[in-house]
mmCIF file of N, CA and C and ligand atoms in Angstrom:
data_model
loop_
_atom_site.group_PDB
_atom_site.id
_atom_site.type_symbol
_atom_site.label_atom_id
_atom_site.label_comp_id
_atom_site.label_asym_id
_atom_site.label_seq_id
_atom_site.Cartn_x
_atom_site.Cartn_y
_atom_site.Cartn_z
ATOM 1 N N MET X 1 30.021 -75.444 0.232
ATOM 2 C CA MET X 1 28.731 -75.102 0.540
ATOM 3 C C MET X 1 27.519 -75.140 -1.325
ATOM 4 N N LYS X 2 27.557 -75.146 -1.888
ATOM 5 C CA LYS X 2 27.370 -74.539 -3.271
ATOM 6 C C LYS X 2 25.724 -73.791 -2.925
ATOM 7 N N LYS X 3 26.232 -72.557 -3.078
ATOM 8 C CA LYS X 3 24.543 -71.975 -3.535
ATOM 9 C C LYS X 3 24.819 -71.840 -5.098
ATOM 10 N N ILE X 4 23.298 -71.418 -4.665
ATOM 11 C CA ILE X 4 22.431 -70.471 -6.135
ATOM 12 C C ILE X 4 22.030 -69.932 -6.465
ATOM 13 N N ILE X 5 22.021 -68.677 -6.863
ATOM 14 C CA ILE X 5 21.344 -66.922 -7.472
ATOM 15 C C ILE X 5 21.002 -67.678 -8.632
ATOM 16 N N GLU X 6 18.969 -67.652 -8.880
ATOM 17 C CA GLU X 6 19.152 -67.303 -9.983
ATOM 18 C C GLU X 6 18.048 -66.146 -9.450
ATOM 19 N N PHE X 7 17.790 -65.336 -10.536
ATOM 20 C CA PHE X 7 16.425 -64.388 -10.709
ATOM 21 C C PHE X 7 15.712 -64.171 -12.707
ATOM 22 N N ASP X 8 14.976 -63.800 -12.403
ATOM 23 C CA ASP X 8 14.318 -63.481 -13.957
ATOM 24 C C ASP X 8 14.623 -62.218 -14.693
ATOM 25 N N GLU X 9 15.301 -62.092 -15.775
ATOM 26 C CA GLU X 9 15.409 -61.004 -15.919
ATOM 27 C C GLU X 9 15.080 -60.294 -17.428
ATOM 28 N N VAL X 10 14.867 -59.361 -17.953
ATOM 29 C CA VAL X 10 14.203 -59.286 -19.583
ATOM 30 C C VAL X 10 15.938 -59.285 -20.287
ATOM 31 N N CYS X 11 14.602 -59.532 -21.854
ATOM 32 C CA CYS X 11 16.087 -60.505 -22.478
ATOM 33 C C CYS X 11 16.582 -59.085 -23.176
ATOM 34 N N ASP X 12 18.180 -59.240 -23.078
ATOM 35 C CA ASP X 12 18.623 -58.086 -23.448
ATOM 36 C C ASP X 12 18.552 -57.887 -25.282
ATOM 37 N N SER X 13 18.435 -59.322 -25.749
ATOM 38 C CA SER X 13 18.129 -58.826 -26.888
ATOM 39 C C SER X 13 16.904 -58.870 -27.889
ATOM 40 N N CYS X 14 16.070 -58.883 -26.831
ATOM 41 C CA CYS X 14 14.695 -58.293 -27.874
ATOM 42 C C CYS X 14 13.850 -56.853 -26.963
ATOM 43 N N LYS X 15 14.903 -56.918 -25.595
ATOM 44 C CA LYS X 15 14.462 -55.930 -25.342
ATOM 45 C C LYS X 15 13.226 -56.190 -23.992
ATOM 46 N N GLY X 16 12.472 -57.774 -24.581
ATOM 47 C CA GLY X 16 11.763 -57.802 -23.535
ATOM 48 C C GLY X 16 10.942 -57.965 -25.130
ATOM 49 N N THR X 17 10.918 -58.086 -25.808
ATOM 50 C CA THR X 17 9.377 -58.078 -26.726
ATOM 51 C C THR X 17 9.139 -58.904 -26.677
ATOM 52 N N GLY X 18 10.165 -60.178 -27.218
ATOM 53 C CA GLY X 18 10.225 -61.960 -27.211
ATOM 54 C C GLY X 18 11.331 -61.857 -28.647
ATOM 55 N N LEU X 19 10.637 -60.335 -29.766
ATOM 56 C CA LEU X 19 10.779 -60.622 -31.485
ATOM 57 C C LEU X 19 12.185 -59.748 -31.774
ATOM 58 N N TYR X 20 12.634 -60.292 -32.035
ATOM 59 C CA TYR X 20 13.757 -59.279 -32.934
ATOM 60 C C TYR X 20 13.891 -59.452 -34.609
ATOM 61 N N VAL X 21 14.396 -57.639 -34.321
ATOM 62 C CA VAL X 21 14.595 -57.019 -35.578
ATOM 63 C C VAL X 21 15.702 -56.989 -36.715
ATOM 64 N N GLY X 22 16.231 -57.687 -37.007
ATOM 65 C CA GLY X 22 17.982 -57.348 -37.145
ATOM 66 C C GLY X 22 17.879 -56.787 -38.545
ATOM 67 N N PHE X 23 19.293 -56.162 -38.807
ATOM 68 C CA PHE X 23 19.477 -55.880 -40.038
ATOM 69 C C PHE X 23 18.671 -56.833 -41.207
ATOM 70 N N ALA X 24 18.656 -57.793 -41.936
ATOM 71 C CA ALA X 24 18.177 -58.708 -42.601
ATOM 72 C C ALA X 24 16.003 -58.361 -42.642
ATOM 73 N N GLU X 25 15.820 -58.509 -41.751
ATOM 74 C CA GLU X 25 14.191 -57.896 -41.084
ATOM 75 C C GLU X 25 13.461 -56.558 -41.685
ATOM 76 N N HIS X 26 13.186 -56.619 -42.708
ATOM 77 C CA HIS X 26 12.908 -54.679 -42.276
ATOM 78 C C HIS X 26 11.447 -55.172 -43.063
ATOM 79 N N ASP X 27 11.324 -53.479 -43.015
ATOM 80 C CA ASP X 27 9.378 -53.134 -43.890
ATOM 81 C C ASP X 27 7.802 -54.519 -42.645
ATOM 82 N N GLY X 28 8.191 -54.244 -41.261
ATOM 83 C CA GLY X 28 7.609 -54.378 -40.097
ATOM 84 C C GLY X 28 8.230 -56.072 -40.032
ATOM 85 N N ALA X 29 8.931 -56.390 -40.430
ATOM 86 C CA ALA X 29 9.190 -57.756 -40.039
ATOM 87 C C ALA X 29 9.614 -58.301 -39.497
ATOM 88 N N ALA X 30 9.754 -59.477 -38.739
ATOM 89 C CA ALA X 30 10.423 -60.101 -37.590
ATOM 90 C C ALA X 30 10.304 -60.997 -37.363
ATOM 91 N N ILE X 31 11.379 -61.921 -36.233
ATOM 92 C CA ILE X 31 11.833 -63.407 -36.009
ATOM 93 C C ILE X 31 11.401 -63.583 -34.467
ATOM 94 N N VAL X 32 11.122 -64.496 -34.159
ATOM 95 C CA VAL X 32 11.234 -64.921 -32.811
ATOM 96 C C VAL X 32 13.106 -64.813 -32.071
ATOM 97 N N CYS X 33 12.702 -64.252 -30.957
ATOM 98 C CA CYS X 33 14.299 -64.249 -30.478
ATOM 99 C C CYS X 33 14.738 -65.437 -29.815
ATOM 100 N N HIS X 34 15.474 -65.796 -31.060
ATOM 101 C CA HIS X 34 15.903 -67.185 -30.362
ATOM 102 C C HIS X 34 16.018 -67.587 -29.204
ATOM 103 N N HIS X 35 17.199 -66.035 -28.031
ATOM 104 C CA HIS X 35 18.368 -66.360 -26.707
ATOM 105 C C HIS X 35 17.173 -66.688 -25.777
ATOM 106 N N CYS X 36 15.418 -65.821 -26.264
ATOM 107 C CA CYS X 36 14.452 -65.766 -24.448
ATOM 108 C C CYS X 36 12.755 -67.308 -25.391
ATOM 109 N N GLY X 37 13.386 -66.967 -27.201
ATOM 110 C CA GLY X 37 12.636 -68.258 -26.990
ATOM 111 C C GLY X 37 10.976 -67.622 -27.529
ATOM 112 N N GLY X 38 10.678 -66.243 -27.356
ATOM 113 C CA GLY X 38 10.071 -65.296 -27.687
ATOM 114 C C GLY X 38 9.069 -64.910 -26.530
ATOM 115 N N THR X 39 9.883 -64.984 -25.095
ATOM 116 C CA THR X 39 9.406 -65.004 -24.826
ATOM 117 C C THR X 39 9.775 -64.033 -23.669
ATOM 118 N N GLY X 40 10.714 -63.319 -23.938
ATOM 119 C CA GLY X 40 10.828 -61.674 -23.686
ATOM 120 C C GLY X 40 11.292 -61.971 -22.204
ATOM 121 N N ARG X 41 11.501 -63.826 -21.599
ATOM 122 C CA ARG X 41 11.893 -63.938 -19.764
ATOM 123 C C ARG X 41 13.770 -64.426 -20.649
ATOM 124 N N TYR X 42 14.370 -63.504 -19.312
ATOM 125 C CA TYR X 42 16.136 -64.040 -19.909
ATOM 126 C C TYR X 42 15.957 -65.141 -18.449
ATOM 127 N N HIS X 43 15.737 -66.599 -18.258
ATOM 128 C CA HIS X 43 16.616 -67.130 -16.916
ATOM 129 C C HIS X 43 17.936 -67.364 -15.909
ATOM 130 N N PHE X 44 17.852 -66.003 -15.964
ATOM 131 C CA PHE X 44 19.409 -66.341 -14.785
ATOM 132 C C PHE X 44 20.129 -67.206 -14.468
ATOM 133 N N GLU X 45 21.346 -68.491 -13.533
ATOM 134 C CA GLU X 45 20.847 -69.073 -13.094
ATOM 135 C C GLU X 45 22.554 -69.151 -12.769
ATOM 136 N N HIS X 46 23.110 -69.032 -11.820
ATOM 137 C CA HIS X 46 24.394 -68.942 -11.230
ATOM 138 C C HIS X 46 24.843 -69.978 -9.484
ATOM 139 N N GLU X 47 25.342 -70.931 -9.926
ATOM 140 C CA GLU X 47 26.149 -72.267 -8.825
ATOM 141 C C GLU X 47 27.293 -71.667 -8.461
ATOM 142 N N TYR X 48 27.905 -71.987 -7.340
ATOM 143 C CA TYR X 48 29.029 -70.983 -7.470
ATOM 144 C C TYR X 48 29.082 -71.806 -5.140
ATOM 145 N N ASP X 49 30.657 -71.525 -5.230
ATOM 146 C CA ASP X 49 30.853 -71.783 -3.442
ATOM 147 C C ASP X 49 30.872 -70.267 -2.838
ATOM 148 N N GLU X 50 30.275 -70.133 -2.054
ATOM 149 C CA GLU X 50 30.592 -68.789 -1.359
ATOM 150 C C GLU X 50 32.416 -68.361 -1.386
ATOM 151 N N PHE X 51 32.296 -67.396 -1.187
ATOM 152 C CA PHE X 51 33.871 -67.791 -0.415
ATOM 153 C C PHE X 51 33.985 -67.512 1.119
ATOM 154 N N THR X 52 34.797 -67.776 2.035
ATOM 155 C CA THR X 52 35.048 -68.302 3.274
ATOM 156 C C THR X 52 36.305 -67.422 3.911
ATOM 157 N N CYS X 53 37.382 -68.709 3.039
ATOM 158 C CA CYS X 53 39.162 -68.289 3.393
ATOM 159 C C CYS X 53 39.939 -68.630 1.910
ATOM 160 N N ARG X 54 41.256 -68.312 2.008
ATOM 161 C CA ARG X 54 41.408 -68.590 0.480
ATOM 162 C C ARG X 54 42.610 -70.382 0.612
ATOM 163 N N LYS X 55 41.972 -71.192 -0.048
ATOM 164 C CA LYS X 55 42.433 -72.309 0.338
ATOM 165 C C LYS X 55 44.119 -72.342 0.040
ATOM 166 N N ASN X 56 44.573 -73.489 0.447
ATOM 167 C CA ASN X 56 46.446 -73.837 0.376
ATOM 168 C C ASN X 56 45.842 -74.144 -1.164
ATOM 169 N N PRO X 57 47.240 -74.660 -2.011
ATOM 170 C CA PRO X 57 47.510 -74.869 -3.645
ATOM 171 C C PRO X 57 47.263 -76.402 -3.532
ATOM 172 N N PRO X 58 46.917 -77.157 -4.362
ATOM 173 C CA PRO X 58 46.871 -78.331 -4.951
ATOM 174 C C PRO X 58 47.607 -79.251 -3.914
ATOM 175 N N ARG X 59 49.300 -78.324 -4.947
ATOM 176 C CA ARG X 59 51.171 -78.917 -4.719
ATOM 177 C C ARG X 59 51.572 -77.920 -3.652
ATOM 178 N N LYS X 60 53.180 -78.944 -3.714
ATOM 179 C CA LYS X 60 53.845 -77.302 -2.415
ATOM 180 C C LYS X 60 54.603 -76.298 -3.801
ATOM 181 N N ILE X 61 54.854 -75.422 -3.377
ATOM 182 C CA ILE X 61 54.712 -73.926 -4.367
ATOM 183 C C ILE X 61 55.728 -74.110 -3.906
ATOM 184 N N LYS X 62 56.873 -73.399 -4.503
ATOM 185 C CA LYS X 62 58.777 -73.134 -3.916
ATOM 186 C C LYS X 62 58.202 -72.086 -4.322
ATOM 187 N N ARG X 63 58.324 -71.188 -5.678
ATOM 188 C CA ARG X 63 59.000 -69.761 -6.646
ATOM 189 C C ARG X 63 57.002 -69.239 -7.221
ATOM 190 N N VAL X 64 56.756 -68.220 -5.981
ATOM 191 C CA VAL X 64 55.950 -66.828 -7.381
ATOM 192 C C VAL X 64 56.396 -66.357 -7.314
ATOM 193 N N PHE X 65 55.436 -65.867 -8.444
ATOM 194 C CA PHE X 65 55.957 -64.445 -9.288
ATOM 195 C C PHE X 65 54.937 -63.408 -8.901
ATOM 196 N N LEU X 66 54.890 -62.204 -9.251
ATOM 197 C CA LEU X 66 53.884 -61.344 -8.937
ATOM 198 C C LEU X 66 53.101 -61.096 -10.268
ATOM 199 N N THR X 67 54.076 -61.600 -11.593
ATOM 200 C CA THR X 67 53.584 -61.533 -13.027
ATOM 201 C C THR X 67 54.041 -62.603 -13.770
ATOM 202 N N ASN X 68 53.841 -63.424 -14.991
ATOM 203 C CA ASN X 68 54.367 -64.175 -15.586
ATOM 204 C C ASN X 68 54.815 -62.998 -16.276
ATOM 205 N N PRO X 69 56.780 -63.774 -16.472
ATOM 206 C CA PRO X 69 57.729 -62.230 -17.082
ATOM 207 C C PRO X 69 57.287 -62.533 -18.425
ATOM 208 N N GLY X 70 56.638 -64.193 -19.065
ATOM 209 C CA GLY X 70 56.501 -64.261 -20.973
ATOM 210 C C GLY X 70 56.878 -65.205 -21.561
HETATM 211 ZN ZN1 ZN Y 1 14.509 -61.947 -26.418
#
């Protein structure tokens, strides 16, 4: 069964200001943060299947290695 986790968080790129001041912007200049569109808010949404138990592989497995030998 699909579940969705979603929440709003402070945009990490602009620290919630909606403005981005980077290397090229100086003397009081800024550009609208492209990450959040100037809102200062980042909406996180992730859809996932809740883990219940380990599933069987889709086809028959004959040998299992601990790691890829290279
Ligand atoms: Zn931002």
